[in-house]
mmCIF file of C-alpha atoms and ligand atoms in Angstrom:
data_model
loop_
_atom_site.group_PDB
_atom_site.id
_atom_site.type_symbol
_atom_site.label_atom_id
_atom_site.label_comp_id
_atom_site.label_asym_id
_atom_site.label_seq_id
_atom_site.Cartn_x
_atom_site.Cartn_y
_atom_site.Cartn_z
ATOM 1 C CA MET A 9 -9.254 -24.797 39.537
ATOM 2 C CA ALA A 10 -8.862 -21.693 37.403
ATOM 3 C CA ASP A 11 -8.356 -18.052 38.271
ATOM 4 C CA ASN A 12 -9.170 -14.780 36.499
ATOM 5 C CA ALA A 13 -5.798 -14.630 34.738
ATOM 6 C CA SER A 14 -6.077 -18.134 33.293
ATOM 7 C CA ARG A 15 -9.739 -17.569 32.348
ATOM 8 C CA ASP A 16 -8.683 -14.346 30.577
ATOM 9 C CA GLY A 17 -6.049 -16.285 28.634
ATOM 10 C CA THR A 18 -3.066 -14.379 30.021
ATOM 11 C CA ARG A 19 -1.414 -17.365 31.834
ATOM 12 C CA TYR A 20 -0.012 -20.088 32.165
ATOM 13 C CA GLY A 21 1.303 -21.345 28.831
ATOM 14 C CA ASN A 22 4.987 -20.655 28.124
ATOM 15 C CA PRO A 23 7.757 -21.929 25.809
ATOM 16 C CA ASP A 24 9.219 -24.263 28.486
ATOM 17 C CA ILE A 25 5.873 -26.000 28.945
ATOM 18 C CA ASN A 26 5.435 -26.239 25.163
ATOM 19 C CA GLN A 27 8.887 -27.811 24.791
ATOM 20 C CA LEU A 28 8.232 -30.313 27.589
ATOM 21 C CA LEU A 29 4.901 -31.343 26.084
ATOM 22 C CA GLU A 30 6.449 -31.711 22.620
ATOM 23 C CA LEU A 31 8.806 -34.320 24.122
ATOM 24 C CA ILE A 32 5.936 -36.175 25.800
ATOM 25 C CA TYR A 33 3.467 -36.152 22.893
ATOM 26 C CA GLY A 34 6.204 -37.207 20.515
ATOM 27 C CA ASP A 35 7.649 -36.673 17.110
ATOM 28 C CA PRO A 36 4.935 -37.236 14.475
ATOM 29 C CA GLY A 37 7.480 -38.708 12.039
ATOM 30 C CA PRO A 38 9.488 -38.005 8.898
ATOM 31 C CA ALA A 39 6.607 -36.934 6.633
ATOM 32 C CA TYR A 40 5.881 -33.972 8.928
ATOM 33 C CA ALA A 41 9.595 -33.074 9.044
ATOM 34 C CA ASP A 42 9.593 -33.229 5.228
ATOM 35 C CA ALA A 43 6.645 -30.770 5.060
ATOM 36 C CA LEU A 44 8.550 -28.366 7.341
ATOM 37 C CA ASP A 45 11.874 -28.837 5.488
ATOM 38 C CA THR A 46 10.027 -28.152 2.227
ATOM 39 C CA LEU A 47 8.968 -24.742 3.554
ATOM 40 C CA GLU A 48 12.597 -23.983 4.382
ATOM 41 C CA ARG A 49 14.005 -25.365 1.116
ATOM 42 C CA THR A 50 11.543 -23.581 -1.186
ATOM 43 C CA GLY A 51 11.476 -20.267 0.674
ATOM 44 C CA MET A 52 7.764 -20.489 1.462
ATOM 45 C CA PRO A 53 6.573 -18.510 4.511
ATOM 46 C CA LYS A 54 6.624 -20.516 7.760
ATOM 47 C CA ILE A 55 2.971 -19.878 8.554
ATOM 48 C CA GLN A 56 1.866 -23.477 9.106
ATOM 49 C CA VAL A 57 -0.093 -24.596 12.158
ATOM 50 C CA SER A 58 1.878 -25.617 15.252
ATOM 51 C CA ALA A 59 2.429 -29.287 16.100
ATOM 52 C CA ASN A 60 -0.087 -28.944 18.921
ATOM 53 C CA ASP A 61 -2.679 -27.401 16.572
ATOM 54 C CA GLY A 62 -1.988 -30.328 14.257
ATOM 55 C CA ARG A 63 -2.607 -32.817 17.040
ATOM 56 C CA ILE A 64 -5.914 -31.064 17.798
ATOM 57 C CA LEU A 65 -6.911 -31.311 14.111
ATOM 58 C CA LYS A 66 -6.067 -35.021 14.099
ATOM 59 C CA LEU A 67 -8.013 -35.587 17.306
ATOM 60 C CA LEU A 68 -11.073 -33.732 15.972
ATOM 61 C CA MET A 69 -11.008 -35.749 12.717
ATOM 62 C CA ARG A 70 -10.892 -38.937 14.785
ATOM 63 C CA LEU A 71 -13.727 -37.799 17.093
ATOM 64 C CA ALA A 72 -15.930 -36.927 14.083
ATOM 65 C CA SER A 73 -14.965 -40.162 12.251
ATOM 66 C CA ALA A 74 -14.204 -37.827 9.340
ATOM 67 C CA LYS A 75 -13.536 -39.437 5.969
ATOM 68 C CA LYS A 76 -14.137 -36.494 3.586
ATOM 69 C CA VAL A 77 -12.477 -33.210 4.478
ATOM 70 C CA VAL A 78 -11.869 -29.871 2.764
ATOM 71 C CA GLU A 79 -8.934 -27.608 3.627
ATOM 72 C CA PHE A 80 -8.568 -23.971 2.500
ATOM 73 C CA GLY A 81 -4.828 -23.123 2.428
ATOM 74 C CA THR A 82 -2.439 -26.010 1.658
ATOM 75 C CA LEU A 83 0.972 -24.283 1.934
ATOM 76 C CA SER A 84 3.415 -27.269 2.045
ATOM 77 C CA GLY A 85 0.841 -29.798 3.262
ATOM 78 C CA TYR A 86 1.786 -29.848 6.977
ATOM 79 C CA SER A 87 -1.747 -29.439 8.394
ATOM 80 C CA ALA A 88 -3.037 -31.679 5.572
ATOM 81 C CA LEU A 89 -0.880 -34.523 6.930
ATOM 82 C CA TRP A 90 -2.455 -34.100 10.384
ATOM 83 C CA LEU A 91 -5.976 -34.071 8.903
ATOM 84 C CA LEU A 92 -5.186 -37.221 6.890
ATOM 85 C CA ALA A 93 -3.708 -38.936 9.962
ATOM 86 C CA GLY A 94 -6.968 -38.328 11.828
ATOM 87 C CA MET A 95 -9.007 -39.784 8.946
ATOM 88 C CA GLY A 96 -6.871 -42.892 8.407
ATOM 89 C CA PRO A 97 -6.208 -44.716 5.129
ATOM 90 C CA VAL A 98 -9.752 -44.428 3.736
ATOM 91 C CA GLY A 99 -9.882 -40.647 4.244
ATOM 92 C CA ARG A 100 -10.045 -38.188 1.327
ATOM 93 C CA LEU A 101 -8.820 -34.612 1.463
ATOM 94 C CA TRP A 102 -9.614 -31.780 -0.958
ATOM 95 C CA THR A 103 -7.066 -29.022 -0.321
ATOM 96 C CA LEU A 104 -7.182 -25.582 -1.979
ATOM 97 C CA GLU A 105 -4.202 -23.322 -2.606
ATOM 98 C CA LEU A 106 -3.842 -19.992 -4.409
ATOM 99 C CA GLU A 107 -0.109 -20.222 -5.183
ATOM 100 C CA GLN A 108 1.016 -22.681 -7.863
ATOM 101 C CA ALA A 109 4.486 -22.994 -6.262
ATOM 102 C CA HIS A 110 2.982 -23.925 -2.879
ATOM 103 C CA ALA A 111 0.659 -26.475 -4.468
ATOM 104 C CA GLU A 112 3.536 -28.083 -6.402
ATOM 105 C CA ALA A 113 5.724 -28.309 -3.310
ATOM 106 C CA ALA A 114 2.832 -29.834 -1.318
ATOM 107 C CA GLY A 115 2.281 -32.346 -4.126
ATOM 108 C CA GLY A 116 5.850 -33.579 -3.565
ATOM 109 C CA VAL A 117 5.248 -33.840 0.184
ATOM 110 C CA PHE A 118 2.085 -35.918 -0.398
ATOM 111 C CA GLU A 119 3.925 -38.208 -2.875
ATOM 112 C CA ARG A 120 6.841 -38.828 -0.500
ATOM 113 C CA ALA A 121 4.432 -39.415 2.421
ATOM 114 C CA GLY A 122 2.560 -42.043 0.380
ATOM 115 C CA VAL A 123 -0.788 -40.227 0.681
ATOM 116 C CA ALA A 124 -1.054 -38.624 -2.787
ATOM 117 C CA ASP A 125 -3.871 -40.992 -3.804
ATOM 118 C CA GLN A 126 -5.954 -39.663 -0.872
ATOM 119 C CA VAL A 127 -5.538 -35.991 -1.825
ATOM 120 C CA THR A 128 -7.203 -33.818 -4.472
ATOM 121 C CA GLN A 129 -5.331 -30.529 -4.880
ATOM 122 C CA LEU A 130 -7.210 -27.543 -6.325
ATOM 123 C CA THR A 131 -5.104 -24.559 -7.344
ATOM 124 C CA GLY A 132 -6.356 -20.973 -7.622
ATOM 125 C CA ASP A 133 -8.435 -18.616 -5.503
ATOM 126 C CA GLY A 134 -10.513 -20.655 -3.057
ATOM 127 C CA ARG A 135 -13.646 -18.686 -3.977
ATOM 128 C CA ALA A 136 -13.391 -19.883 -7.586
ATOM 129 C CA GLN A 137 -13.346 -23.575 -6.582
ATOM 130 C CA LEU A 138 -16.497 -23.661 -4.466
ATOM 131 C CA GLU A 139 -18.987 -24.634 -7.142
ATOM 132 C CA THR A 140 -16.859 -27.523 -8.434
ATOM 133 C CA LEU A 141 -16.109 -28.690 -4.899
ATOM 134 C CA SER A 142 -19.794 -28.830 -3.950
ATOM 135 C CA LYS A 143 -20.247 -31.762 -6.349
ATOM 136 C CA ASP A 144 -18.075 -33.968 -4.102
ATOM 137 C CA GLY A 145 -19.985 -33.097 -0.922
ATOM 138 C CA PRO A 146 -21.384 -33.407 1.625
ATOM 139 C CA PHE A 147 -18.200 -33.296 3.708
ATOM 140 C CA ASP A 148 -17.421 -34.372 7.267
ATOM 141 C CA ALA A 149 -15.189 -31.392 8.064
ATOM 142 C CA VAL A 150 -14.000 -28.105 6.553
ATOM 143 C CA PHE A 151 -10.798 -26.435 7.816
ATOM 144 C CA LEU A 152 -10.283 -22.712 7.068
ATOM 145 C CA ASP A 153 -6.642 -21.590 6.976
ATOM 146 C CA ALA A 154 -6.309 -19.483 3.788
ATOM 147 C CA ASP A 155 -6.838 -15.712 3.333
ATOM 148 C CA LYS A 156 -8.729 -14.307 6.325
ATOM 149 C CA GLU A 157 -10.730 -11.996 4.007
ATOM 150 C CA GLY A 158 -12.261 -15.131 2.505
ATOM 151 C CA TYR A 159 -13.246 -16.833 5.755
ATOM 152 C CA ALA A 160 -16.895 -15.690 5.775
ATOM 153 C CA THR A 161 -17.402 -16.849 2.165
ATOM 154 C CA TYR A 162 -15.736 -20.187 2.906
ATOM 155 C CA ALA A 163 -17.726 -20.599 6.141
ATOM 156 C CA ARG A 164 -21.068 -19.907 4.392
ATOM 157 C CA TRP A 165 -20.146 -22.471 1.728
ATOM 158 C CA ALA A 166 -19.097 -24.954 4.424
ATOM 159 C CA LEU A 167 -22.430 -24.681 6.244
ATOM 160 C CA LEU A 168 -24.213 -25.617 2.998
ATOM 161 C CA ASN A 169 -21.845 -28.480 2.210
ATOM 162 C CA LEU A 170 -21.203 -30.118 5.592
ATOM 163 C CA ARG A 171 -23.282 -33.066 6.730
ATOM 164 C CA PRO A 172 -25.274 -32.449 9.927
ATOM 165 C CA GLY A 173 -22.786 -33.178 12.724
ATOM 166 C CA GLY A 174 -19.880 -32.187 10.459
ATOM 167 C CA LEU A 175 -17.146 -29.867 11.729
ATOM 168 C CA LEU A 176 -16.361 -26.306 10.687
ATOM 169 C CA LEU A 177 -12.887 -25.301 11.902
ATOM 170 C CA ALA A 178 -11.232 -21.882 11.535
ATOM 171 C CA ASP A 179 -7.592 -21.238 12.458
ATOM 172 C CA ASN A 180 -6.310 -17.760 13.409
ATOM 173 C CA ALA A 181 -9.686 -17.119 14.968
ATOM 174 C CA TYR A 182 -8.087 -14.299 17.033
ATOM 175 C CA LEU A 183 -6.820 -12.758 13.741
ATOM 176 C CA PHE A 184 -3.187 -12.645 14.937
ATOM 177 C CA GLY A 185 -4.363 -10.885 18.104
ATOM 178 C CA LEU A 186 -6.173 -8.148 16.140
ATOM 179 C CA LEU A 187 -9.753 -9.389 16.387
ATOM 180 C CA ALA A 188 -10.825 -6.806 18.972
ATOM 181 C CA ASP A 189 -8.758 -3.917 17.500
ATOM 182 C CA ASP A 190 -10.160 -1.282 15.157
ATOM 183 C CA ASP A 191 -7.265 -0.535 12.786
ATOM 184 C CA GLU A 192 -8.217 0.225 9.162
ATOM 185 C CA GLU A 193 -5.565 -2.024 7.659
ATOM 186 C CA HIS A 194 -7.219 -5.233 8.885
ATOM 187 C CA ALA A 195 -10.840 -4.055 8.689
ATOM 188 C CA GLU A 196 -11.817 -6.432 5.868
ATOM 189 C CA ALA A 197 -10.132 -9.461 7.435
ATOM 190 C CA ARG A 198 -11.597 -8.594 10.850
ATOM 191 C CA ALA A 199 -15.138 -8.270 9.444
ATOM 192 C CA SER A 200 -14.729 -11.635 7.714
ATOM 193 C CA VAL A 201 -13.368 -13.484 10.761
ATOM 194 C CA LEU A 202 -16.030 -11.885 13.008
ATOM 195 C CA ALA A 203 -18.733 -12.952 10.530
ATOM 196 C CA THR A 204 -17.302 -16.488 10.700
ATOM 197 C CA HIS A 205 -17.609 -16.495 14.504
ATOM 198 C CA ARG A 206 -21.228 -15.274 14.169
ATOM 199 C CA LEU A 207 -22.038 -18.003 11.620
ATOM 200 C CA LEU A 208 -20.535 -20.614 13.956
ATOM 201 C CA ALA A 209 -22.537 -19.281 16.906
ATOM 202 C CA GLU A 210 -25.765 -19.210 14.882
ATOM 203 C CA HIS A 211 -25.585 -22.499 12.972
ATOM 204 C CA CYS A 212 -23.370 -24.757 15.079
ATOM 205 C CA THR A 213 -22.697 -25.961 18.569
ATOM 206 C CA ALA A 214 -19.467 -24.019 18.752
ATOM 207 C CA ALA A 215 -16.596 -22.725 20.849
ATOM 208 C CA CYS A 216 -13.275 -21.030 20.237
ATOM 209 C CA ILE A 217 -10.417 -23.158 21.591
ATOM 210 C CA PRO A 218 -7.809 -20.777 23.078
ATOM 211 C CA THR A 219 -4.810 -22.024 21.104
ATOM 212 C CA PRO A 220 -2.179 -19.268 20.720
ATOM 213 C CA ASP A 221 -4.151 -17.662 17.842
ATOM 214 C CA GLY A 222 -7.525 -19.302 18.488
ATOM 215 C CA LEU A 223 -9.085 -22.305 16.744
ATOM 216 C CA ALA A 224 -12.844 -21.891 16.302
ATOM 217 C CA VAL A 225 -14.689 -25.217 16.188
ATOM 218 C CA GLY A 226 -18.344 -25.836 15.412
ATOM 219 C CA VAL A 227 -20.490 -28.920 14.922
ATOM 220 C CA ARG A 228 -23.104 -28.204 12.242
ATOM 221 C CA ARG A 229 -26.639 -28.597 13.520
HETATM 222 C C1 SAM B 19 -1.517 -20.159 6.730
HETATM 223 S S1 SAM B 19 -1.103 -20.832 5.187
HETATM 224 C C2 SAM B 19 -1.774 -22.453 5.282
HETATM 225 C C3 SAM B 19 -1.011 -23.313 6.247
HETATM 226 C C4 SAM B 19 -1.363 -24.780 6.184
HETATM 227 N N1 SAM B 19 -2.783 -24.964 6.422
HETATM 228 C C5 SAM B 19 -0.584 -25.521 7.243
HETATM 229 O O1 SAM B 19 -0.879 -25.308 8.430
HETATM 230 O O2 SAM B 19 0.326 -26.289 6.875
HETATM 231 C C6 SAM B 19 -2.228 -20.046 4.102
HETATM 232 C C7 SAM B 19 -2.145 -20.541 2.660
HETATM 233 O O3 SAM B 19 -3.326 -20.072 1.996
HETATM 234 C C8 SAM B 19 -2.967 -19.682 0.692
HETATM 235 N N2 SAM B 19 -3.983 -18.714 0.216
HETATM 236 C C9 SAM B 19 -3.991 -17.365 0.383
HETATM 237 N N3 SAM B 19 -5.054 -16.823 -0.216
HETATM 238 C C10 SAM B 19 -5.749 -17.837 -0.770
HETATM 239 C C11 SAM B 19 -6.937 -17.920 -1.535
HETATM 240 N N4 SAM B 19 -7.622 -16.828 -1.864
HETATM 241 N N5 SAM B 19 -7.363 -19.148 -1.920
HETATM 242 C C12 SAM B 19 -6.664 -20.256 -1.608
HETATM 243 N N6 SAM B 19 -5.517 -20.241 -0.887
HETATM 244 C C13 SAM B 19 -5.060 -19.053 -0.482
HETATM 245 C C14 SAM B 19 -1.578 -19.095 0.848
HETATM 246 O O4 SAM B 19 -0.900 -19.067 -0.404
HETATM 247 C C15 SAM B 19 -0.953 -20.021 1.879
HETATM 248 O O5 SAM B 19 -0.255 -21.072 1.254
#
């Protein structure tokens, strides 16, 4: 049974429940701790997905039997490890990252986790990689988690390069809580994330999962 408050997304999640569920669903293991420690050690921003978001990514990869996945926004490789876990040992991940330092740190994480041979890292602006990347398609899933201003471009590319039944996923689908605001500062990012929602609604069977900052999920028709 739900009520208006839970339907509106204003209850019932809280830090105590999150902590309890973390204990039940378990520690994913040392590779994930290494990806998080690497953020700390190298002074990268701690803007990775949550453990629960990661579990959702893994689950979705498993449900789609994904074996070829593209990720926009590598950071230290934390979400990449979850995507790879959902694909299993024959999975391949292409992960794109603007910052050379982030890409190098993630490379170390992939080496130490023993998954480097499953990962192709592309460094530079995601927009500049799209043509090259298309040659390795079609893909089973595309995960957007880089610059929000680029989401609409990445989503349009994804719809052309996903197999039918493939997944288009977009994190921060609530744009850090700003999606329904009208401030100038985030106008470009908001237009891009809104366009991504519209593309998902038009071309996919889609919904936005109400994770803390929204995870939009669509199955390409
Ligand atoms: C939110 S973080 C990614 C977090 C990662 N997916 C995780 O959960 O572990 C966003 C990353 O996208 C990168 N980025 C920003 N603009 C980009 C662009 N234009 N192309 C590719 N990557 C970009 C940032 O440098 C940053 O490392």
